Tab-separated table of C-alpha atoms in Angstrom:
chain	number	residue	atom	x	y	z
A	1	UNK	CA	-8.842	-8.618	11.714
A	2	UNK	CA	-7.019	-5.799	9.815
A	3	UNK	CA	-3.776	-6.085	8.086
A	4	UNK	CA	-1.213	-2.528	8.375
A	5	UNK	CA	-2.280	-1.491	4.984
A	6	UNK	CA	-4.433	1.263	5.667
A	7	UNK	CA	-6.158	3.012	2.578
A	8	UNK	CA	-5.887	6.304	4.320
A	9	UNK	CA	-2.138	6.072	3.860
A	10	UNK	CA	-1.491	3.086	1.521
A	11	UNK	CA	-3.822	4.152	-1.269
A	12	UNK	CA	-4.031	6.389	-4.314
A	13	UNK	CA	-5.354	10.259	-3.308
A	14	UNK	CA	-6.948	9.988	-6.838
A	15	UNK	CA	-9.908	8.663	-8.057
A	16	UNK	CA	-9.617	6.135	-10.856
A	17	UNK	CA	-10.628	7.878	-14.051
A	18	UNK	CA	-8.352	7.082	-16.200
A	19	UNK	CA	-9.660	6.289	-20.030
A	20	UNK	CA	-8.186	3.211	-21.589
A	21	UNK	CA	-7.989	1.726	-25.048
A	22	UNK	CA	-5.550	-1.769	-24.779
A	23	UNK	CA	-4.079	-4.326	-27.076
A	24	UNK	CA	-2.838	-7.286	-25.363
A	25	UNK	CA	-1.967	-10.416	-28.199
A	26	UNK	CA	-4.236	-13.326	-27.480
A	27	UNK	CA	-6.652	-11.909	-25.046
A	28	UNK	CA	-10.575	-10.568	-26.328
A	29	UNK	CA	-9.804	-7.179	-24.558
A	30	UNK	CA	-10.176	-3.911	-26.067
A	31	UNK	CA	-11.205	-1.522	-22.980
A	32	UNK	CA	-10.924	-1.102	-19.633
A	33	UNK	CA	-12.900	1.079	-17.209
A	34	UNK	CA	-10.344	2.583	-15.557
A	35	UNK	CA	-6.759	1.383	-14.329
A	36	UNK	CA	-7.793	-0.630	-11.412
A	37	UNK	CA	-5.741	-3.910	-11.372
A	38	UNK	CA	-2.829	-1.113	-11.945
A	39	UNK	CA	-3.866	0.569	-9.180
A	40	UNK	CA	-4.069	-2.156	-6.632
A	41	UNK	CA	-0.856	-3.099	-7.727
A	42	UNK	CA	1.250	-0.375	-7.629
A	43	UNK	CA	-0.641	0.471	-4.349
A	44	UNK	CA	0.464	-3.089	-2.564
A	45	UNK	CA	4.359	-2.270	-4.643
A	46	UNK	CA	4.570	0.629	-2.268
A	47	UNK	CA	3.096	-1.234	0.549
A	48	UNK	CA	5.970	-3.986	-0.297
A	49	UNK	CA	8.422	-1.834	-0.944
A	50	UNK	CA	7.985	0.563	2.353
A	51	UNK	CA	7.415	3.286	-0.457
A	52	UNK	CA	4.864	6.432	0.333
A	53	UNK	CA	2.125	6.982	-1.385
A	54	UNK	CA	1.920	10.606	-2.679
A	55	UNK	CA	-0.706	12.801	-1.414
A	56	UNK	CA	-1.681	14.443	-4.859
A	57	UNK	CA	-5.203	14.051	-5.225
A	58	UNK	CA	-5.607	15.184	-8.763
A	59	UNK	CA	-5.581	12.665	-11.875
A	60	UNK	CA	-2.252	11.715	-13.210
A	61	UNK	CA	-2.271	12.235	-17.025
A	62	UNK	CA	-0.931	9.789	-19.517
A	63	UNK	CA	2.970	10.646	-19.959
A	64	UNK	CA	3.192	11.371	-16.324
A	65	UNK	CA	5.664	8.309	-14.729
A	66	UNK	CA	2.785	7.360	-12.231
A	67	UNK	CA	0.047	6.794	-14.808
A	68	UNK	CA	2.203	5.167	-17.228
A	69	UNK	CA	3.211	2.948	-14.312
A	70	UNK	CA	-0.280	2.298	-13.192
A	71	UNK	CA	-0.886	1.412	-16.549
A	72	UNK	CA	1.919	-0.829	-17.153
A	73	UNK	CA	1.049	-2.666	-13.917
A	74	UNK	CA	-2.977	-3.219	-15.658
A	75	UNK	CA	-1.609	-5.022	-18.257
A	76	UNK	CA	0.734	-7.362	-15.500
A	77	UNK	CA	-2.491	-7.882	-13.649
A	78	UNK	CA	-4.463	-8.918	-16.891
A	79	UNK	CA	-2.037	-11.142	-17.939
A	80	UNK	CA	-1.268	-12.591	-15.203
A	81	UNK	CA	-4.729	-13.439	-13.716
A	82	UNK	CA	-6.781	-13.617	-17.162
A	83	UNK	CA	-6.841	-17.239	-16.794
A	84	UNK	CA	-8.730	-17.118	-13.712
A	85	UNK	CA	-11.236	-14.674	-15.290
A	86	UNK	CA	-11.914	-16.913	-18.237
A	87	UNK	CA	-12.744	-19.776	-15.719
A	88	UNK	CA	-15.333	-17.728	-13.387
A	89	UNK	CA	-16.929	-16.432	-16.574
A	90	UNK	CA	-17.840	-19.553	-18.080
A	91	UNK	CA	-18.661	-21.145	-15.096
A	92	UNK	CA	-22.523	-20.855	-13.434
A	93	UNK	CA	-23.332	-19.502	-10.662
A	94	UNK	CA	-24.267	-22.417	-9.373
A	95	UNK	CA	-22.933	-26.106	-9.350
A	96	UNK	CA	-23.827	-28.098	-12.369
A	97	UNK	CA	-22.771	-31.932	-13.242
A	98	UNK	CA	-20.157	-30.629	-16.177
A	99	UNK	CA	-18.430	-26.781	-14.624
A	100	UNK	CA	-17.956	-27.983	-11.101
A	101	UNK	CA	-19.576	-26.228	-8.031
A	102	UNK	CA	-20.526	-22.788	-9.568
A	103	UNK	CA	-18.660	-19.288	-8.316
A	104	UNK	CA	-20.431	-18.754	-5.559
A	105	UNK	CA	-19.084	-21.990	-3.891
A	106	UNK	CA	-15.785	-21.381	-5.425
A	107	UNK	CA	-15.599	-18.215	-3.990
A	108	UNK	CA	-16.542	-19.220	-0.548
A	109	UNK	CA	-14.831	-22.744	-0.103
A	110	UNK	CA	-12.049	-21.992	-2.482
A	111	UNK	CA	-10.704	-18.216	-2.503
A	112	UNK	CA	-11.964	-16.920	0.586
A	113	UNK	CA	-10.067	-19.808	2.842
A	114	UNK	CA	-7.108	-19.232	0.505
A	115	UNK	CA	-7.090	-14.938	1.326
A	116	UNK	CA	-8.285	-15.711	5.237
A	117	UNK	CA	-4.707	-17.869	5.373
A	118	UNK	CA	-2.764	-14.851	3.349
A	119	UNK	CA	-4.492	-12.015	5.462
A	120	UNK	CA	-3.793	-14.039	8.689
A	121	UNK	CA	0.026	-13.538	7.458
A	122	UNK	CA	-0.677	-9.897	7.514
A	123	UNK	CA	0.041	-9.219	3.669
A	124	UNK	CA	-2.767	-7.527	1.675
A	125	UNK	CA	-4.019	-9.105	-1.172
A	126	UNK	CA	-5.060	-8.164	-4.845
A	127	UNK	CA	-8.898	-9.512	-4.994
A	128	UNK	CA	-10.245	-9.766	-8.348
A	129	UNK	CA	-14.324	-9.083	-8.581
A	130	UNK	CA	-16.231	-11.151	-11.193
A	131	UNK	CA	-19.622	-9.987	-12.625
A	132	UNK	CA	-19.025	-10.768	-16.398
A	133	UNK	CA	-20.311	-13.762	-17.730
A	134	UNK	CA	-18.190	-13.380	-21.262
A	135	UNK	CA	-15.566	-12.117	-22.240
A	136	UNK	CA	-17.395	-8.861	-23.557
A	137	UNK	CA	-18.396	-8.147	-20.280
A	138	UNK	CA	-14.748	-7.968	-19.099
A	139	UNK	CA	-14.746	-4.152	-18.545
A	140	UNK	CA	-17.683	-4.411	-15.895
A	141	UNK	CA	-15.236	-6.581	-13.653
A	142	UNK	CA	-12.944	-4.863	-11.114
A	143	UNK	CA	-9.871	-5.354	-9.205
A	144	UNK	CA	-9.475	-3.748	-5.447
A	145	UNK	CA	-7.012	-4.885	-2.510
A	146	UNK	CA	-7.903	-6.592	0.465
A	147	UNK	CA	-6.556	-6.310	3.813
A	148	UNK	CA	-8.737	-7.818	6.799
A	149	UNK	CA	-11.729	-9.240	6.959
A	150	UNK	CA	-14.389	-10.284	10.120
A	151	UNK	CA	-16.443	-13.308	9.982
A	152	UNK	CA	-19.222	-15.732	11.862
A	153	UNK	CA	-21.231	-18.800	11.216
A	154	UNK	CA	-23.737	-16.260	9.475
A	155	UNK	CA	-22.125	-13.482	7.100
A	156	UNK	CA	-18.993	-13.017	6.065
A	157	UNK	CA	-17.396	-9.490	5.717
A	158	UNK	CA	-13.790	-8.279	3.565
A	159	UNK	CA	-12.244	-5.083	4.143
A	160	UNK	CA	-11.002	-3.493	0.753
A	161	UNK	CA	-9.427	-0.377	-0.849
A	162	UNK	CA	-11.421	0.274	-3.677
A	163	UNK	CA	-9.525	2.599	-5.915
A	164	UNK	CA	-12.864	4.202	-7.592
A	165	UNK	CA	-13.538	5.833	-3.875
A	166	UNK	CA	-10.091	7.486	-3.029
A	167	UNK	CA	-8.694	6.751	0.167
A	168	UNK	CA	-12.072	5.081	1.859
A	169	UNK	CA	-12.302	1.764	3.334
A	170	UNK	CA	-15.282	-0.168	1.671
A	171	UNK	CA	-16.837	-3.954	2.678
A	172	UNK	CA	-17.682	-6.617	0.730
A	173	UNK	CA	-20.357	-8.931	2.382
A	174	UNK	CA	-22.297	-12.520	1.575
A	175	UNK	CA	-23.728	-15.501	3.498
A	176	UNK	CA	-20.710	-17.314	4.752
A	177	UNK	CA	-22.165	-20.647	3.788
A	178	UNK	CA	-23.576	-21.624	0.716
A	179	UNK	CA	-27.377	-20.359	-0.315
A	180	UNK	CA	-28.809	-21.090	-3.463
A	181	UNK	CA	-31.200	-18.324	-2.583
A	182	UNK	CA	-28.907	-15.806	-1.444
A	183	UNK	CA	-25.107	-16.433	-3.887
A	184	UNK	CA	-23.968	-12.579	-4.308
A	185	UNK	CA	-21.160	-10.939	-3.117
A	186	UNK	CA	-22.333	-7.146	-1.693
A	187	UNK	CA	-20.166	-4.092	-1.723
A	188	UNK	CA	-21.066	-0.933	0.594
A	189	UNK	CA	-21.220	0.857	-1.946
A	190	UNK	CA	-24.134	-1.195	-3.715
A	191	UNK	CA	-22.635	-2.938	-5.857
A	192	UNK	CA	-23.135	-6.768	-6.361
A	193	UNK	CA	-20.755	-9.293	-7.442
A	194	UNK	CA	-21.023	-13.209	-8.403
A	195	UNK	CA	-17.712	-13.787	-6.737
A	196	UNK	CA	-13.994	-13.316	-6.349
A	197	UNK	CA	-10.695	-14.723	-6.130
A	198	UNK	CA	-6.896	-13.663	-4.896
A	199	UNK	CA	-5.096	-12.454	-7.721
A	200	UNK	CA	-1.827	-13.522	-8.741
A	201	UNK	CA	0.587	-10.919	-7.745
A	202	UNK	CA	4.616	-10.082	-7.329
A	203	UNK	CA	6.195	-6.717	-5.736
A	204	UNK	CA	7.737	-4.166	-7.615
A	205	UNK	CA	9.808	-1.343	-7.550
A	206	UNK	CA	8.489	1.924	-9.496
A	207	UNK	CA	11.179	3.078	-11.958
A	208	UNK	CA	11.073	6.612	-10.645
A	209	UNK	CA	11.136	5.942	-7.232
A	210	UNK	CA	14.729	3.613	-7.152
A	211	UNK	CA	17.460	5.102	-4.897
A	212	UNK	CA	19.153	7.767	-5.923
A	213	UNK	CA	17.187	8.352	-9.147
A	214	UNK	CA	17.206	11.743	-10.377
A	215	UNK	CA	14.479	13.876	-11.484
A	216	UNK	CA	13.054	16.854	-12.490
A	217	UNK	CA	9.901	18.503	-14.429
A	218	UNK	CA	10.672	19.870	-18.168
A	219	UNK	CA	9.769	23.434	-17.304
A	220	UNK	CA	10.946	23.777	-13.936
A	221	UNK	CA	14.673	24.059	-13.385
A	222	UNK	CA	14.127	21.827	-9.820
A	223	UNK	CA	16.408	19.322	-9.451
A	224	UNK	CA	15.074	16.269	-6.793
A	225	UNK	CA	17.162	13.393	-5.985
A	226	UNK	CA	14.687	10.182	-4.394
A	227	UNK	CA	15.885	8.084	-1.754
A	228	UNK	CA	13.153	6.213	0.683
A	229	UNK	CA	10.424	6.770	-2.349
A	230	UNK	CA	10.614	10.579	-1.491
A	231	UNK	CA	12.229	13.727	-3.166
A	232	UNK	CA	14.931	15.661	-1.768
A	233	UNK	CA	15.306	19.178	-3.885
A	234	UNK	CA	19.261	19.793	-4.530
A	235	UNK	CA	19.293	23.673	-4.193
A	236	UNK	CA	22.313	24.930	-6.100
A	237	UNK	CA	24.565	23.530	-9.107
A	238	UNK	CA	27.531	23.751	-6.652
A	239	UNK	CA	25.609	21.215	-3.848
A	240	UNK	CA	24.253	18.730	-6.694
A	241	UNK	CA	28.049	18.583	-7.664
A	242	UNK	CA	29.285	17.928	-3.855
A	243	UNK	CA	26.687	15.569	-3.162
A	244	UNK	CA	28.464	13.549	-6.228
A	245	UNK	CA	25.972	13.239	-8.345
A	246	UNK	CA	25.570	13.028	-11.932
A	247	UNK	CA	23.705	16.124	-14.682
A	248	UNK	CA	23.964	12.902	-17.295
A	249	UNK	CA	21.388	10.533	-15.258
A	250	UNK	CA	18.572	13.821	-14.744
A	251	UNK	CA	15.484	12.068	-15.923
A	252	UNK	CA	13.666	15.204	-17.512
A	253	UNK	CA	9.608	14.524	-16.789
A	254	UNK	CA	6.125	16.225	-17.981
A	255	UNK	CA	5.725	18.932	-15.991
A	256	UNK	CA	3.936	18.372	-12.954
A	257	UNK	CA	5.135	14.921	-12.261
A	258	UNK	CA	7.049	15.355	-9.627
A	259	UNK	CA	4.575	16.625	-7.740
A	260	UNK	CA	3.620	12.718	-7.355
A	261	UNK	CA	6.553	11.700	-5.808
A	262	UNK	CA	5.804	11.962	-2.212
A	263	UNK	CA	7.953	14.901	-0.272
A	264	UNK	CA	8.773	12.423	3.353
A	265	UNK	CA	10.710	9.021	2.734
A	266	UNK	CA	9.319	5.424	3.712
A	267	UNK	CA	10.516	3.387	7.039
A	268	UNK	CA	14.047	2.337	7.911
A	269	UNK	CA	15.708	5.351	5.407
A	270	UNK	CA	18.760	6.140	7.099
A	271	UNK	CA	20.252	9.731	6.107
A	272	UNK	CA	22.243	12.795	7.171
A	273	UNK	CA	22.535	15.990	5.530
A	274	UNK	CA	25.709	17.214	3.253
A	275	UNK	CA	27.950	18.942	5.750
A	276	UNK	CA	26.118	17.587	9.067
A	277	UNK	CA	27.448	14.705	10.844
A	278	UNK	CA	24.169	14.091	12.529
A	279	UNK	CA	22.652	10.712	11.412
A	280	UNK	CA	18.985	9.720	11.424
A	281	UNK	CA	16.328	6.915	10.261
A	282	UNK	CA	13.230	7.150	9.335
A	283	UNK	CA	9.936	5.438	10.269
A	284	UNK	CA	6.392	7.405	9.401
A	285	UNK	CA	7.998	10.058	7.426
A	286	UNK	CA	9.763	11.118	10.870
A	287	UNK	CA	13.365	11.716	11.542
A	288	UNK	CA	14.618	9.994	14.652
A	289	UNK	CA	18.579	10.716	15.692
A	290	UNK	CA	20.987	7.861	15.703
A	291	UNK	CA	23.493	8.815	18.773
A	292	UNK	CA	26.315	7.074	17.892
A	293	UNK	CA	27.854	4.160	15.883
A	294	UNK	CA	27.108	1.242	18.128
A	295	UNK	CA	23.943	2.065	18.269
A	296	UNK	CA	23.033	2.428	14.578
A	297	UNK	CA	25.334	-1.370	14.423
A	298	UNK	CA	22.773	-2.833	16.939
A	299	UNK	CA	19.689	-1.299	14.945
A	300	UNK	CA	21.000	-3.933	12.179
A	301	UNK	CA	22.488	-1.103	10.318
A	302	UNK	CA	25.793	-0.306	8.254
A	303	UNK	CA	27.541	3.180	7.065
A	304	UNK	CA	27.265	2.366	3.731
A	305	UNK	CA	23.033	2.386	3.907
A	306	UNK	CA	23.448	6.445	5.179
A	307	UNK	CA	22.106	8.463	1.985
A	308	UNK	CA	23.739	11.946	2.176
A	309	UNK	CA	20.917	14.445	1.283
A	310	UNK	CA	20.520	18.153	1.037
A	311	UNK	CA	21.039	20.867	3.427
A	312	UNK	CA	17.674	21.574	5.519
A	313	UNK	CA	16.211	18.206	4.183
A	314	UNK	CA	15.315	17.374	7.584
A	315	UNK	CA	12.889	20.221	7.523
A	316	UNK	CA	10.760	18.741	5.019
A	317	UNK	CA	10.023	15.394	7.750
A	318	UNK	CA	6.837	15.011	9.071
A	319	UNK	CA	6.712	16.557	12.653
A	320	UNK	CA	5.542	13.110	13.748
A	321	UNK	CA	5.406	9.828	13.010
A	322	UNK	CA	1.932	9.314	9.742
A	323	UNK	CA	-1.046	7.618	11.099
A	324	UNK	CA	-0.374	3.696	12.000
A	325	UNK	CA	3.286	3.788	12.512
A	326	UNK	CA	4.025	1.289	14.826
A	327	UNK	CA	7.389	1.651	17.149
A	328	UNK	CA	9.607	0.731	20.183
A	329	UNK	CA	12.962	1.667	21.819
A	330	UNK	CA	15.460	-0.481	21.367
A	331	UNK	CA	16.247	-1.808	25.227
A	332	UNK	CA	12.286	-1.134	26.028
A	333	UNK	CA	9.354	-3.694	25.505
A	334	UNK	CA	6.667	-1.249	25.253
A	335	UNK	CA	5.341	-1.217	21.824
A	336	UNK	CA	3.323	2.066	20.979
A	337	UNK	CA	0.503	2.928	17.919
A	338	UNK	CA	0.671	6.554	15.993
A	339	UNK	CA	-2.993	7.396	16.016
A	340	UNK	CA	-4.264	11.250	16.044
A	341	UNK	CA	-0.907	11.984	16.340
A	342	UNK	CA	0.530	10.820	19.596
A	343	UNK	CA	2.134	7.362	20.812
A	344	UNK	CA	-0.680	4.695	22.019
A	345	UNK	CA	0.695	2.355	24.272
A	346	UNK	CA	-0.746	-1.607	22.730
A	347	UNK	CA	-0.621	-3.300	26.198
A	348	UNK	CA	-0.431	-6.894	24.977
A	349	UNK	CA	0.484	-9.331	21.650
A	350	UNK	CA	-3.841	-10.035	21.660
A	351	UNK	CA	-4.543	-6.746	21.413
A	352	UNK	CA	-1.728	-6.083	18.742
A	353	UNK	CA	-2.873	-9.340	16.969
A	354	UNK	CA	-5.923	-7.811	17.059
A	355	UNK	CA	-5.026	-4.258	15.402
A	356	UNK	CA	-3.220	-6.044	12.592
A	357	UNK	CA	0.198	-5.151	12.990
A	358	UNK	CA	3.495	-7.444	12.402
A	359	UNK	CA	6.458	-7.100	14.282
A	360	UNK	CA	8.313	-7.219	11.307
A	361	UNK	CA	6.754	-3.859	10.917
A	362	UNK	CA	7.429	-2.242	13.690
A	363	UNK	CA	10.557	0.056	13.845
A	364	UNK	CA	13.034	0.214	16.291
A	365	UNK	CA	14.532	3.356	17.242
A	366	UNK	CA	17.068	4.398	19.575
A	367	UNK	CA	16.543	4.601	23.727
A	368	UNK	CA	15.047	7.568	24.493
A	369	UNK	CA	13.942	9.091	20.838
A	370	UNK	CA	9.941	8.261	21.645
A	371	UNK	CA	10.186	11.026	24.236
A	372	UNK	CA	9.622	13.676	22.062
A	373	UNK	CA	6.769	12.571	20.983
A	374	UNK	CA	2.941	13.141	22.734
A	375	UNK	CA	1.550	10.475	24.604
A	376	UNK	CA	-1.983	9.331	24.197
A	377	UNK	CA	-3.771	6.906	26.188
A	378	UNK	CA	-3.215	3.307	26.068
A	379	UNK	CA	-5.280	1.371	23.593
A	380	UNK	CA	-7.714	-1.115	25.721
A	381	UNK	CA	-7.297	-4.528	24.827
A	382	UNK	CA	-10.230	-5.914	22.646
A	383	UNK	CA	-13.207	-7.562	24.014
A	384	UNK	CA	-14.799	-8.746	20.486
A	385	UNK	CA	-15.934	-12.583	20.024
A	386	UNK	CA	-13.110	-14.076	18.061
A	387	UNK	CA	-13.329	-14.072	14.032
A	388	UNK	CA	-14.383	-10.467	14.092
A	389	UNK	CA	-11.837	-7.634	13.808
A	390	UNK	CA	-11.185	-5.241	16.535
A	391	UNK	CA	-10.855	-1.472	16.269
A	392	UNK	CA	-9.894	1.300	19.306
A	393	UNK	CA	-12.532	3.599	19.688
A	394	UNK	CA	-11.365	7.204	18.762
């Protein structure tokens, strides 16, 4: 089974290469390879959140609000999860009469159980991988997010985001029961690990990316106000002044940074633009039009959520829903999959068990609104042996 994170949307467009040097009172650490507990983190904060992930593939540099974020949210996942590290390095491999049952046990009677029950809830999980023995050997352990996993009486397989490999899905593997001959943990890519465990972990909100936050790049006289995790550009002096907002609260950035806050809002933004009456709500980075009051009311909305944004705003929406977005109309059963861009009809709750999804995910938009959209075929309902996950073919 797969969880709705998907890295193709969910994760970083950049490759972890960022260079640390950390201080952090009490703990043995002085480097890190990379930022990847930050990473995961802010990755599964968006996720959380509803937040996009930007597109920008290139490396965020230190000063810019993303990498200092990433970084902040290393030293969270340090901190909060060292303990655990301390324990799997000092314990064997294997079970011994003084340290217990050894990692490899730990990690298959112990953590895997513990993130099969947290998966099955359909929330992704931080996974911390373990191949130092010491605390010297910190830097060669790794954090990643996990979000589905398939599994039989002989082998064992986790689907994860790694954050060294952009926006690919990698697999870690082992022997689902215990083998003194055969402990390790296997990642596609090669690597090999002596175990892992689900990482302590609370949501967050990104400083930059809170409603209504202003922002702009030193050098560039741009103006962007964020609602839904996305940047609207305020075109004129004269509009940012009707649209009531603020030149005190402009957050002045290195230039380029706003180039990594994403340019189409998360799910359930509602907004119309200054001077238009016309309301809408978001889901996928697309636009769909509320009709009328009652009807935004029944959607479990109130005036007071509508963000008034920019003329021609609406422009900058995708022209359908991203990849994965999962919708319904509001007086129709019929639940329907964004894949290749068209609406996939799921025909059944196995089959959408089966994708994933969560119906707290899926968003609910007006009578009549999915009609715009192209139709694909229906997805056929799996036919795998249960325990192992279940993908359409394309």
């Amino acid at each position: 089974m797969r969880v709705s994170f998907r890295p193709a949307r969910d994760g970083f467009a950049f490759t972890n290469a960022f260079v640390n040097q950390i201080k952090i009172i009490g703990l043995p650490i002085t480097e890190t390879k990379g930022r990847c507990g930050g990473m995961a983190f802010a990755a599964l904060d968006h996720w959380h959140r509803r937040l996009p992930v930007p597109d920008a593939s290139t490396l965020p540099a230190d000063g810019n609000p993303v990498a200092d974020y990433v970084y902040d949210r290393l030293i969270t996942s340090i901190m909060d999860n060292w303990g655990m590290y301390a324990q799997f390095m000092s314990t064997p491999d294997h079970p011994t009469t003084l340290r217990g049952i050894g990692v490899a046990r730990m990690t298959r009677e112990e953590q895997f159980p513990k993130l099969k029950q947290l998966l099955d809830q359909g929330l992704p999980q931080p996974l911390g991988l373990v191949q130092s023995r010491d605390p010297a050997g910190f830097g060669n352990d790794h954090q990643v997010v996990a979000y589905g996993y398939e599994q039989d009486a002989t082998r064992t397989r986790i689907f994860i985001w790694d954050n060294r490999f952009r926006r690919r899905e990698d697999v870690l593997e082992f022997k689902t029961a215990y083998d003194p001959a055969d402990r390790a943990v296997r990642q596609s890519n090669g690597d090999e690990w002596r175990g892992f465990f689900v990482e302590r972990y609370s949501p967050r909100v990104p400083w930059y990316l809170a409603g209504g936050k202003l922002l702009s790049d030193r050098s560039d006289p741009r103006i962007y106000v964020v609602h839904g995790g996305a940047k609207f550009w305020v075109t004129s002096p004269q509009e940012f002044d009707r649209l009531g907002l603020r030149w005190t609260e402009v957050v002045e950035l290195p230039d380029g940074s706003t180039a990594y806050v994403a340019d189409r809002p998360g799910d359930r933004l509602l907004l119309r633009e200054i001077d238009r009456p016309e309301v809408y709500v978001t889901y996928g980075g697309y636009g769909f039009h509320i009709p009328d009051p009652d009807t935004l009311t029944r959607l479990g909305f109130t005036w007071s959520d509508v963000r008034v944004v920019p003329r021609d705003s609406l422009h900058a929406l995708a022209p359908v829903p991203i990849e994965g977005t999962v919708l319904r109309e509001e007086h129709k059963d019929p639940v329907y999959l964004v894949s290749g861009g068209a609406l996939h009809h799921v025909p059944d709750p196995t089959t959408f068990t089966a994708l994933g999804l969560r119906w707290d995910r899926v968003g609910v938009v007006p009578d009549g609104a999915l009609a715009k959209l192209p139709m694909g075929d229906r997805l056929p309902t799996p036919t795998c042996r249960p325990g192992l996950s279940y993908r359409p073919v394309s």
